[in-house]
Amino acid sequence: YYPALANPLSPKEIFESYQRTHKANEPLAPFGVGGRTAAYYAGGQPLWIDRDRIPVPQADEQQRLLARLVQQQVSATQPLFNRTNDRAISQAELSIEVGRAQLLAAEQDLIVRLSQAYFDVLTSLDALATVRANKKAISEQLASAKRNFEVGTATITDTREAQAKFDLATAQELAAENDLNVKRLALDTVAGRKGIAPKPLAQPVALPPAGPTDVEDLVTQADATSPALAQLRLALEIAKLEIEKARAGHLPTVAVSASLSLFMANAGGAW
């Protein structure tokens, strides 16, 4: 057995090699094993923490083995009574209702704006059709005035008056076309689409009844279904809960806590 070859070996490997190759009465010390370690191995039965799992000699400063400690802890807390948290939860639930009321108000506003833009386009189409029909009639009057002036049955004043009416009708047609373009652009903006062509109402128009005609009934219906009023009522309830939460600050809180700890030691690369 050559001591120089034992330097990179662990004490356990040294001991096993020593058992196989040592000569009679040959001590362990020359093979790089400290005095206390040699005492452990001298009897042929080294002292291990766990021979099956942890091949590490106990309290041997010469082993230079790293020992690690790992501790895991899990804890949980269950509140039993906390008035402040209860009021905060109630406020959160009411805040959800406020969001729903805001969504409903936005939907109704979109319906109103879309309907307004839709019927504005139809109104502009009707206005343009009226202006064009008026322009056509005026153009015929202008042609008639010119013919009468040529045959001598009308004066130049009548011709110029007809021409002025025709020019006015042309200007009105341009204004109606511009108004129609503006209304169509507004409809496209609200709808989020381009080139929308609204369909006119079917003739004859049969509109459904508008609902209650009594003023008190209309006020009652608005009070019960108005999203704006619903938001105000919910805001009032949230404010009341905020007051109760502030008053509950001096009340005690009750909670149950539990924890579980796991402790493990690692030495020599084995647990």
mmCIF file of C-alpha atoms in Angstrom, residues 1 23 35 48 94 106 108 110 123 131 137 145 154 156 185 190 192 198 202 207 235 245 250-251:
data_model
loop_
_atom_site.group_PDB
_atom_site.id
_atom_site.type_symbol
_atom_site.label_atom_id
_atom_site.label_comp_id
_atom_site.label_asym_id
_atom_site.label_seq_id
_atom_site.Cartn_x
_atom_site.Cartn_y
_atom_site.Cartn_z
ATOM 1 C CA TYR A 1 0.000 0.000 0.000
ATOM 2 C CA LYS A 23 0.414 -5.537 5.939
ATOM 3 C CA GLY A 35 -5.337 10.564 14.706
ATOM 4 C CA TRP A 48 -20.960 6.050 11.123
ATOM 5 C CA LEU A 94 -70.815 46.916 -4.359
ATOM 6 C CA ALA A 106 -72.345 53.041 -21.652
ATOM 7 C CA GLN A 108 -77.482 52.769 -23.494
ATOM 8 C CA LEU A 110 -74.039 53.864 -27.461
ATOM 9 C CA THR A 123 -82.846 62.666 -42.695
ATOM 10 C CA VAL A 131 -83.384 69.735 -52.775
ATOM 11 C CA ALA A 137 -88.355 71.987 -61.074
ATOM 12 C CA ALA A 145 -88.154 81.580 -69.079
ATOM 13 C CA ALA A 154 -91.109 87.373 -71.247
ATOM 14 C CA ILE A 156 -84.978 89.592 -69.347
ATOM 15 C CA LEU A 185 -68.824 60.032 -41.352
ATOM 16 C CA VAL A 190 -69.905 55.506 -33.964
ATOM 17 C CA GLY A 192 -66.640 51.523 -36.170
ATOM 18 C CA PRO A 198 -78.760 52.856 -43.740
ATOM 19 C CA ALA A 202 -90.615 50.610 -44.520
ATOM 20 C CA LEU A 207 -94.139 52.482 -34.745
ATOM 21 C CA ALA A 235 -71.982 55.112 -4.114
ATOM 22 C CA LYS A 245 -65.217 50.258 8.516
ATOM 23 C CA HIS A 250 -61.236 49.640 17.520
ATOM 24 C CA LEU A 251 -62.905 46.199 17.553
#
